[in-house]
PDB file of C-alpha atoms in Angstrom:
ATOM      1  CA  MET A   1     -82.999  45.945  24.501  1.00 19.00           C
ATOM      2  CA  ARG A   2     -80.993  42.781  25.616  1.00 26.00           C
ATOM      3  CA  ASP A   3     -78.230  43.201  27.769  1.00 27.00           C
ATOM      4  CA  ARG A   4     -75.013  43.364  25.783  1.00 35.00           C
ATOM      5  CA  SER A   5     -72.768  44.185  28.443  1.00 31.00           C
ATOM      6  CA  ARG A   6     -70.418  40.977  28.105  1.00 32.00           C
ATOM      7  CA  VAL A   7     -67.885  39.333  26.299  1.00 32.00           C
ATOM      8  CA  SER A   8     -67.035  41.756  23.757  1.00 37.00           C
ATOM      9  CA  GLN A   9     -67.280  45.607  22.851  1.00 38.00           C
ATOM     10  CA  TYR A  10     -70.144  46.924  21.116  1.00 34.00           C
ATOM     11  CA  ILE A  11     -70.727  50.138  19.495  1.00 34.00           C
ATOM     12  CA  ALA A  12     -74.463  51.167  18.526  1.00 32.00           C
ATOM     13  CA  THR A  13     -75.268  52.568  15.422  1.00 28.00           C
ATOM     14  CA  ALA A  14     -77.233  55.759  14.722  1.00 28.00           C
ATOM     15  CA  GLY A  15     -80.547  54.158  13.596  1.00 28.00           C
ATOM     16  CA  LEU A  16     -81.984  51.663  11.112  1.00 26.00           C
ATOM     17  CA  SER A  17     -80.690  52.716   7.806  1.00 29.00           C
ATOM     18  CA  GLY A  18     -77.064  50.857   8.518  1.00 35.00           C
ATOM     19  CA  LEU A  19     -73.700  51.822   9.877  1.00 37.00           C
ATOM     20  CA  SER A  20     -72.847  54.743  11.199  1.00 40.00           C
ATOM     21  CA  ARG A  21     -69.943  57.021  10.676  1.00 43.00           C
ATOM     22  CA  LYS A  22     -69.253  56.034  14.711  1.00 50.00           C
ATOM     23  CA  GLN A  23     -68.909  52.508  13.641  1.00 56.00           C
ATOM     24  CA  ASN A  24     -65.905  53.004  11.420  1.00 64.00           C
ATOM     25  CA  ALA A  25     -64.103  55.069  13.912  1.00 72.00           C
ATOM     26  CA  LEU A  26     -62.353  51.994  15.495  1.00 76.00           C
ATOM     27  CA  SER A  27     -61.035  48.938  14.040  1.00 81.00           C
ATOM     28  CA  GLY A  28     -59.197  46.211  15.735  1.00 84.00           C
ATOM     29  CA  GLY A  29     -59.647  42.234  16.766  1.00 83.00           C
ATOM     30  CA  SER A  30     -62.239  40.173  15.100  1.00 86.00           C
ATOM     31  CA  GLU A  31     -64.860  42.455  13.735  1.00 84.00           C
ATOM     32  CA  SER A  32     -68.726  41.547  13.156  1.00 81.00           C
ATOM     33  CA  LEU A  33     -72.311  43.019  13.504  1.00 82.00           C
ATOM     34  CA  ILE A  34     -75.256  42.149  15.568  1.00 78.00           C
ATOM     35  CA  GLU A  35     -78.583  43.631  15.248  1.00 75.00           C
ATOM     36  CA  ASP A  36     -80.816  43.689  17.910  1.00 71.00           C
ATOM     37  CA  SER A  37     -84.002  41.645  17.847  1.00 72.00           C
ATOM     38  CA  VAL A  38     -85.821  44.097  19.289  1.00 77.00           C
ATOM     39  CA  THR A  39     -84.872  47.580  18.164  1.00 76.00           C
ATOM     40  CA  ARG A  40     -83.363  46.473  14.916  1.00 75.00           C
ATOM     41  CA  ALA A  41     -80.316  48.858  15.915  1.00 75.00           C
ATOM     42  CA  LEU A  42     -76.843  47.281  14.220  1.00 77.00           C
ATOM     43  CA  TYR A  43     -73.842  46.672  16.839  1.00 79.00           C
ATOM     44  CA  LYS A  44     -70.096  46.329  15.821  1.00 82.00           C
ATOM     45  CA  VAL A  45     -68.432  43.541  17.699  1.00 82.00           C
ATOM     46  CA  HIS A  46     -64.855  43.925  18.271  1.00 87.00           C
ATOM     47  CA  THR A  47     -63.569  40.507  19.831  1.00 90.00           C
ATOM     48  CA  PHE A  48     -59.686  40.095  20.879  1.00 94.00           C
ATOM     49  CA  THR A  49     -58.930  36.154  21.524  1.00 94.00           C
ATOM     50  CA  THR A  50     -54.946  36.002  20.639  1.00 95.00           C
ATOM     51  CA  VAL A  51     -52.961  36.118  23.872  1.00 97.00           C
ATOM     52  CA  GLY A  52     -50.830  39.427  23.688  1.00 97.00           C
ATOM     53  CA  THR A  53     -51.578  42.933  23.589  1.00 97.00           C
ATOM     54  CA  VAL A  54     -52.395  45.316  20.711  1.00 95.00           C
ATOM     55  CA  TYR A  55     -53.103  49.046  20.548  1.00 95.00           C
ATOM     56  CA  LEU A  56     -56.786  50.866  19.422  1.00 92.00           C
ATOM     57  CA  THR A  57     -57.097  54.542  18.719  1.00 93.00           C
ATOM     58  CA  PRO A  58     -60.459  55.891  17.701  1.00 91.00           C
ATOM     59  CA  THR A  59     -60.654  58.306  15.050  1.00 90.00           C
ATOM     60  CA  SER A  60     -63.469  60.187  16.589  1.00 89.00           C
ATOM     61  CA  ASN A  61     -65.474  59.995  19.945  1.00 91.00           C
ATOM     62  CA  ILE A  62     -67.453  56.838  20.858  1.00 87.00           C
ATOM     63  CA  ASP A  63     -69.903  56.884  23.648  1.00 86.00           C
ATOM     64  CA  ALA A  64     -70.686  53.961  25.900  1.00 84.00           C
ATOM     65  CA  VAL A  65     -68.565  51.185  24.330  1.00 87.00           C
ATOM     66  CA  GLU A  66     -69.664  47.892  26.323  1.00 85.00           C
ATOM     67  CA  TYR A  67     -66.871  45.757  27.269  1.00 90.00           C
ATOM     68  CA  VAL A  68     -66.142  42.550  28.978  1.00 90.00           C
ATOM     69  CA  VAL A  69     -62.443  41.564  30.055  1.00 94.00           C
ATOM     70  CA  VAL A  70     -61.926  38.126  31.101  1.00 96.00           C
ATOM     71  CA  ALA A  71     -58.491  37.250  32.159  1.00 97.00           C
ATOM     72  CA  GLY A  72     -56.690  33.849  32.104  1.00 97.00           C
ATOM     73  CA  GLY A  73     -57.605  31.088  34.272  1.00 96.00           C
ATOM     74  CA  GLY A  74     -55.509  29.155  36.980  1.00 96.00           C
ATOM     75  CA  GLY A  75     -53.561  26.271  36.549  1.00 95.00           C
ATOM     76  CA  SER A  76     -54.685  23.359  38.457  1.00 92.00           C
ATOM     77  CA  GLY A  77     -52.692  21.458  41.221  1.00 87.00           C
ATOM     78  CA  GLY A  78     -50.819  18.410  40.540  1.00 77.00           C
ATOM     79  CA  SER A  79     -50.715  14.986  41.806  1.00 72.00           C
ATOM     80  CA  ALA A  80     -53.683  13.277  43.492  1.00 72.00           C
ATOM     81  CA  ALA A  81     -54.412  15.964  45.925  1.00 81.00           C
ATOM     82  CA  GLY A  82     -54.364  18.986  43.869  1.00 88.00           C
ATOM     83  CA  GLY A  83     -57.076  21.931  44.185  1.00 91.00           C
ATOM     84  CA  GLY A  84     -58.711  23.039  41.028  1.00 92.00           C
ATOM     85  CA  GLY A  85     -57.775  26.578  39.173  1.00 94.00           C
ATOM     86  CA  GLY A  86     -59.400  29.671  39.996  1.00 96.00           C
ATOM     87  CA  ALA A  87     -61.184  31.374  37.411  1.00 96.00           C
ATOM     88  CA  GLY A  88     -59.754  34.702  35.482  1.00 97.00           C
ATOM     89  CA  GLY A  89     -61.122  37.940  36.650  1.00 97.00           C
ATOM     90  CA  TYR A  90     -64.286  38.873  34.667  1.00 96.00           C
ATOM     91  CA  LEU A  91     -65.225  42.466  34.364  1.00 94.00           C
ATOM     92  CA  PHE A  92     -68.191  44.004  32.462  1.00 90.00           C
ATOM     93  CA  GLY A  93     -69.386  47.564  31.685  1.00 88.00           C
ATOM     94  CA  ARG A  94     -69.318  50.739  29.511  1.00 89.00           C
ATOM     95  CA  MET A  95     -66.424  53.114  28.730  1.00 91.00           C
ATOM     96  CA  ASN A  96     -66.265  56.388  26.880  1.00 92.00           C
ATOM     97  CA  LEU A  97     -63.594  56.347  24.107  1.00 92.00           C
ATOM     98  CA  ILE A  98     -61.727  59.899  23.168  1.00 93.00           C
ATOM     99  CA  ALA A  99     -60.491  60.531  19.907  1.00 93.00           C
ATOM    100  CA  GLY A 100     -56.801  60.037  19.119  1.00 94.00           C
ATOM    101  CA  THR A 101     -56.138  58.469  22.634  1.00 95.00           C
ATOM    102  CA  THR A 102     -54.669  55.068  22.747  1.00 95.00           C
ATOM    103  CA  TYR A 103     -56.315  52.093  24.550  1.00 95.00           C
ATOM    104  CA  THR A 104     -54.501  49.083  25.554  1.00 96.00           C
ATOM    105  CA  VAL A 105     -55.928  45.662  24.881  1.00 96.00           C
ATOM    106  CA  THR A 106     -54.210  42.492  26.293  1.00 97.00           C
ATOM    107  CA  VAL A 107     -55.331  39.210  26.390  1.00 97.00           C
ATOM    108  CA  GLY A 108     -54.156  37.133  29.553  1.00 98.00           C
ATOM    109  CA  ASP A 109     -52.716  33.424  28.711  1.00 98.00           C
ATOM    110  CA  GLY A 110     -54.219  30.424  31.108  1.00 97.00           C
ATOM    111  CA  GLY A 111     -51.817  29.390  33.684  1.00 97.00           C
ATOM    112  CA  ALA A 112     -49.688  26.435  33.156  1.00 95.00           C
ATOM    113  CA  PRO A 113     -50.264  23.623  35.842  1.00 93.00           C
ATOM    114  CA  GLY A 114     -49.442  25.019  39.205  1.00 91.00           C
ATOM    115  CA  SER A 115     -49.408  28.627  37.920  1.00 96.00           C
ATOM    116  CA  ASN A 116     -51.666  31.543  38.126  1.00 98.00           C
ATOM    117  CA  GLY A 117     -53.239  32.750  34.891  1.00 98.00           C
ATOM    118  CA  GLY A 118     -52.527  36.026  33.300  1.00 98.00           C
ATOM    119  CA  ASN A 119     -54.136  39.276  33.471  1.00 98.00           C
ATOM    120  CA  SER A 120     -56.522  40.677  30.696  1.00 97.00           C
ATOM    121  CA  VAL A 121     -56.502  44.639  30.051  1.00 97.00           C
ATOM    122  CA  PHE A 122     -58.867  47.001  28.060  1.00 96.00           C
ATOM    123  CA  GLY A 123     -57.616  50.747  28.919  1.00 96.00           C
ATOM    124  CA  SER A 124     -58.390  51.251  32.429  1.00 96.00           C
ATOM    125  CA  VAL A 125     -59.892  48.369  33.201  1.00 97.00           C
ATOM    126  CA  THR A 126     -57.820  45.230  34.521  1.00 98.00           C
ATOM    127  CA  ALA A 127     -59.201  41.787  35.158  1.00 98.00           C
ATOM    128  CA  ILE A 128     -56.669  39.536  37.307  1.00 98.00           C
ATOM    129  CA  GLY A 129     -55.469  36.295  36.604  1.00 98.00           C
ATOM    130  CA  GLY A 130     -57.160  33.267  38.246  1.00 98.00           C
ATOM    131  CA  GLY A 131     -55.601  31.676  41.127  1.00 98.00           C
ATOM    132  CA  LYS A 132     -53.482  28.263  40.976  1.00 97.00           C
ATOM    133  CA  GLY A 133     -54.720  25.266  42.822  1.00 95.00           C
ATOM    134  CA  GLY A 134     -52.706  24.260  45.666  1.00 93.00           C
ATOM    135  CA  LEU A 135     -50.749  20.996  45.978  1.00 90.00           C
ATOM    136  CA  SER A 136     -51.050  18.604  49.032  1.00 88.00           C
ATOM    137  CA  GLY A 137     -50.724  20.640  52.138  1.00 91.00           C
ATOM    138  CA  VAL A 138     -50.483  23.590  50.174  1.00 93.00           C
ATOM    139  CA  ALA A 139     -53.202  26.352  50.118  1.00 96.00           C
ATOM    140  CA  GLY A 140     -54.640  27.545  46.485  1.00 96.00           C
ATOM    141  CA  SER A 141     -53.412  30.931  45.346  1.00 98.00           C
ATOM    142  CA  ALA A 142     -55.251  34.233  45.390  1.00 98.00           C
ATOM    143  CA  GLY A 143     -56.742  35.622  42.010  1.00 98.00           C
ATOM    144  CA  GLY A 144     -59.377  36.967  39.909  1.00 98.00           C
ATOM    145  CA  SER A 145     -61.166  33.919  41.383  1.00 98.00           C
ATOM    146  CA  GLY A 146     -59.137  31.817  43.961  1.00 98.00           C
ATOM    147  CA  GLY A 147     -57.575  28.392  43.365  1.00 97.00           C
ATOM    148  CA  GLY A 148     -58.998  25.586  45.394  1.00 94.00           C
ATOM    149  CA  GLY A 149     -56.922  24.175  48.341  1.00 94.00           C
ATOM    150  CA  GLY A 150     -54.696  21.194  48.020  1.00 90.00           C
ATOM    151  CA  ALA A 151     -55.278  18.347  50.491  1.00 88.00           C
ATOM    152  CA  ASN A 152     -55.719  19.622  53.894  1.00 91.00           C
ATOM    153  CA  ALA A 153     -55.246  23.201  52.809  1.00 94.00           C
ATOM    154  CA  ASN A 154     -57.256  26.192  52.266  1.00 97.00           C
ATOM    155  CA  GLY A 155     -58.360  27.898  49.076  1.00 97.00           C
ATOM    156  CA  GLY A 156     -57.060  31.291  47.793  1.00 98.00           C
ATOM    157  CA  ALA A 157     -59.255  34.472  47.975  1.00 98.00           C
ATOM    158  CA  GLY A 158     -60.829  35.773  44.867  1.00 98.00           C
ATOM    159  CA  THR A 159     -60.880  39.612  43.948  1.00 98.00           C
ATOM    160  CA  ALA A 160     -63.673  41.781  44.804  1.00 98.00           C
ATOM    161  CA  GLY A 161     -66.055  42.532  41.900  1.00 97.00           C
ATOM    162  CA  GLN A 162     -64.113  39.964  39.749  1.00 98.00           C
ATOM    163  CA  GLY A 163     -64.567  36.324  41.166  1.00 97.00           C
ATOM    164  CA  PHE A 164     -64.883  34.682  44.255  1.00 97.00           C
ATOM    165  CA  ALA A 165     -62.635  32.114  46.478  1.00 98.00           C
ATOM    166  CA  GLY A 166     -61.616  28.796  46.061  1.00 97.00           C
ATOM    167  CA  SER A 167     -62.867  26.118  48.489  1.00 95.00           C
ATOM    168  CA  ASN A 168     -60.952  24.680  51.234  1.00 95.00           C
ATOM    169  CA  ALA A 169     -60.233  20.758  51.188  1.00 92.00           C
ATOM    170  CA  SER A 170     -61.896  18.431  53.459  1.00 89.00           C
ATOM    171  CA  GLY A 171     -58.943  16.238  54.695  1.00 86.00           C
ATOM    172  CA  ASN A 172     -57.163  14.574  51.795  1.00 84.00           C
ATOM    173  CA  ALA A 173     -60.347  15.898  49.435  1.00 86.00           C
ATOM    174  CA  SER A 174     -59.187  18.697  47.552  1.00 89.00           C
ATOM    175  CA  GLY A 175     -61.087  22.069  47.110  1.00 91.00           C
ATOM    176  CA  GLY A 176     -62.714  23.492  43.734  1.00 92.00           C
ATOM    177  CA  GLY A 177     -61.573  26.579  42.269  1.00 94.00           C
ATOM    178  CA  GLY A 178     -63.622  29.785  42.209  1.00 95.00           C
ATOM    179  CA  GLY A 179     -65.683  31.153  39.593  1.00 96.00           C
ATOM    180  CA  ALA A 180     -67.153  34.537  38.190  1.00 96.00           C
ATOM    181  CA  THR A 181     -70.608  34.211  39.916  1.00 95.00           C
ATOM    182  CA  THR A 182     -70.007  31.671  42.881  1.00 95.00           C
ATOM    183  CA  ALA A 183     -67.286  30.359  45.287  1.00 96.00           C
ATOM    184  CA  GLY A 184     -65.718  26.745  44.530  1.00 94.00           C
ATOM    185  CA  LYS A 185     -67.468  24.264  46.290  1.00 91.00           C
ATOM    186  CA  THR A 186     -66.284  22.635  49.990  1.00 88.00           C
ATOM    187  CA  PRO A 187     -65.919  18.774  49.192  1.00 86.00           C
ATOM    188  CA  ALA A 188     -69.138  17.302  51.109  1.00 73.00           C
ATOM    189  CA  THR A 189     -67.140  14.412  52.542  1.00 72.00           C
ATOM    190  CA  SER A 190     -63.551  13.639  52.695  1.00 72.00           C
ATOM    191  CA  ASN A 191     -64.070  11.123  49.829  1.00 74.00           C
ATOM    192  CA  ASN A 192     -65.442  13.646  47.129  1.00 80.00           C
ATOM    193  CA  SER A 193     -63.238  16.694  46.009  1.00 86.00           C
ATOM    194  CA  GLY A 194     -64.887  20.180  45.640  1.00 87.00           C
ATOM    195  CA  ASN A 195     -66.687  21.310  42.522  1.00 89.00           C
ATOM    196  CA  GLY A 196     -65.540  24.557  40.946  1.00 92.00           C
ATOM    197  CA  GLY A 197     -67.384  27.708  41.393  1.00 94.00           C
ATOM    198  CA  THR A 198     -70.099  28.794  38.563  1.00 93.00           C
ATOM    199  CA  GLY A 199     -69.043  31.036  35.637  1.00 94.00           C
ATOM    200  CA  ALA A 200     -70.816  33.907  33.908  1.00 93.00           C
ATOM    201  CA  ASN A 201     -73.132  33.238  30.853  1.00 85.00           C
ATOM    202  CA  SER A 202     -73.850  36.008  28.108  1.00 80.00           C
ATOM    203  CA  ASN A 203     -75.532  35.759  24.496  1.00 72.00           C
ATOM    204  CA  ILE A 204     -74.374  39.167  23.494  1.00 69.00           C
ATOM    205  CA  ASN A 205     -72.964  37.930  20.435  1.00 71.00           C
ATOM    206  CA  GLY A 206     -76.095  36.033  20.064  1.00 67.00           C
ATOM    207  CA  VAL A 207     -74.872  32.811  21.456  1.00 73.00           C
ATOM    208  CA  ASP A 208     -75.409  31.516  25.061  1.00 79.00           C
ATOM    209  CA  THR A 209     -71.624  31.054  26.490  1.00 82.00           C
ATOM    210  CA  TRP A 210     -70.564  30.217  29.835  1.00 88.00           C
ATOM    211  CA  ARG A 211     -66.850  31.754  30.765  1.00 91.00           C
ATOM    212  CA  ALA A 212     -64.631  31.999  33.814  1.00 95.00           C
ATOM    213  CA  GLY A 213     -65.958  28.726  35.716  1.00 94.00           C
ATOM    214  CA  GLY A 214     -63.464  27.041  38.227  1.00 94.00           C
ATOM    215  CA  GLY A 215     -61.998  23.877  37.783  1.00 92.00           C
ATOM    216  CA  GLY A 216     -62.744  21.066  39.664  1.00 90.00           C
ATOM    217  CA  GLY A 217     -60.642  19.398  42.577  1.00 87.00           C
ATOM    218  CA  THR A 218     -58.438  16.310  41.866  1.00 82.00           C
ATOM    219  CA  GLY A 219     -59.700  13.120  42.390  1.00 62.00           C
ATOM    220  CA  GLY A 220     -56.879  10.370  42.975  1.00 55.00           C
ATOM    221  CA  ALA A 221     -58.209   8.026  45.080  1.00 49.00           C
ATOM    222  CA  TYR A 222     -61.134  10.035  45.650  1.00 50.00           C
ATOM    223  CA  THR A 223     -64.114  11.077  43.405  1.00 55.00           C
ATOM    224  CA  ALA A 224     -63.037  14.349  41.709  1.00 58.00           C
ATOM    225  CA  GLY A 225     -64.997  17.643  41.921  1.00 56.00           C
ATOM    226  CA  GLN A 226     -67.488  18.636  39.184  1.00 61.00           C
ATOM    227  CA  VAL A 227     -66.207  21.400  36.752  1.00 63.00           C
ATOM    228  CA  GLY A 228     -67.940  24.824  37.098  1.00 60.00           C
ATOM    229  CA  LEU A 229     -69.828  25.988  34.226  1.00 62.00           C
ATOM    230  CA  GLY A 230     -67.521  27.817  31.978  1.00 56.00           C
ATOM    231  CA  GLY A 231     -64.361  25.767  33.868  1.00 61.00           C
ATOM    232  CA  GLY A 232     -61.935  23.496  32.351  1.00 56.00           C
ATOM    233  CA  GLY A 233     -62.044  19.679  31.767  1.00 53.00           C
ATOM    234  CA  THR A 234     -65.386  17.811  31.545  1.00 52.00           C
ATOM    235  CA  TYR A 235     -68.068  16.047  34.280  1.00 50.00           C
ATOM    236  CA  TYR A 236     -65.697  14.617  36.988  1.00 55.00           C
ATOM    237  CA  VAL A 237     -62.958  14.375  34.912  1.00 60.00           C
ATOM    238  CA  GLY A 238     -59.794  16.547  34.969  1.00 71.00           C
ATOM    239  CA  GLY A 239     -58.363  18.762  31.924  1.00 83.00           C
ATOM    240  CA  ASN A 240     -57.338  21.790  30.403  1.00 90.00           C
ATOM    241  CA  ALA A 241     -59.984  24.780  30.164  1.00 91.00           C
ATOM    242  CA  ALA A 242     -60.823  25.711  26.505  1.00 91.00           C
ATOM    243  CA  ALA A 243     -58.910  28.582  24.996  1.00 94.00           C
ATOM    244  CA  ASN A 244     -60.614  32.147  25.549  1.00 94.00           C
ATOM    245  CA  THR A 245     -62.860  30.854  28.233  1.00 93.00           C
ATOM    246  CA  GLY A 246     -60.800  32.118  31.379  1.00 95.00           C
ATOM    247  CA  GLY A 247     -61.797  28.823  32.757  1.00 95.00           C
ATOM    248  CA  GLY A 248     -59.814  27.155  35.412  1.00 94.00           C
ATOM    249  CA  ALA A 249     -58.404  23.862  34.954  1.00 93.00           C
ATOM    250  CA  SER A 250     -59.518  20.785  36.490  1.00 89.00           C
ATOM    251  CA  GLY A 251     -57.314  18.561  38.702  1.00 79.00           C
ATOM    252  CA  GLY A 252     -56.366  15.188  37.220  1.00 65.00           C
ATOM    253  CA  ASN A 253     -55.679  11.634  38.956  1.00 63.00           C
ATOM    254  CA  GLY A 254     -51.889  11.291  38.951  1.00 64.00           C
ATOM    255  CA  THR A 255     -50.967  13.925  36.749  1.00 71.00           C
ATOM    256  CA  SER A 256     -49.085  16.786  37.020  1.00 79.00           C
ATOM    257  CA  GLY A 257     -51.767  19.117  36.488  1.00 84.00           C
ATOM    258  CA  TYR A 258     -53.536  21.005  33.768  1.00 90.00           C
ATOM    259  CA  SER A 259     -53.896  24.322  32.266  1.00 94.00           C
ATOM    260  CA  GLY A 260     -56.312  27.143  32.551  1.00 94.00           C
ATOM    261  CA  GLY A 261     -57.878  28.873  29.641  1.00 95.00           C
ATOM    262  CA  SER A 262     -56.771  31.821  28.043  1.00 97.00           C
ATOM    263  CA  GLY A 263     -58.940  35.120  28.306  1.00 96.00           C
ATOM    264  CA  ILE A 264     -60.960  37.600  26.042  1.00 95.00           C
ATOM    265  CA  VAL A 265     -61.853  40.953  25.603  1.00 92.00           C
TER     266      VAL A 265
END
């Protein structure tokens, strides 16, 4: 049985003959079916990508629904010395859904430049938005994963069980934002800004996808930090994080910063 406890909610079928009645007990989001390559069982997938809140009410009890909740990533710090944004918090697990009970699903927005990302929610589970990257002399903010410190400043803390801290700056070289599985990287020298922390990979929907990576630190007169897998921008280049990745934004040379990626449930 492959690990399917990431990215989206899944509801197992009763057997090989097709959909069980339980699979029709819940509707919402973008729905699709996945067949397990080993057991041949079918799984129903509900994926929520639109920023905002919806409500789900199952018509019968559903046991062991697997979920992943990813919050919005933090925006990067602006100017030529801003830190990378921290990734949105990343949570996965199982939950029993009770018939007639209403469950909240919220997809958090990515943080604007210099702002934390928004929280994402599934029922009682809340993933914390990624911390913003700091400006020159200003620490990165705490979040699901922490933002990288601006020049001569410290990185922000991550949230236990959701993500890791952003890295401290090394002189004028700013820090990288934390990711879902590793902290932002402290600049190796004062001429190279910190890399973003690594995100989390999942193939639960049949496609390997990295999410919740930290943004690299701003380059300016120095070499920009590398984006963590699942983070915003491209290799050593600042930019926004893609929608529904929960990635932290990377800093950009001489810009006002970039925006983090929205979350996903």
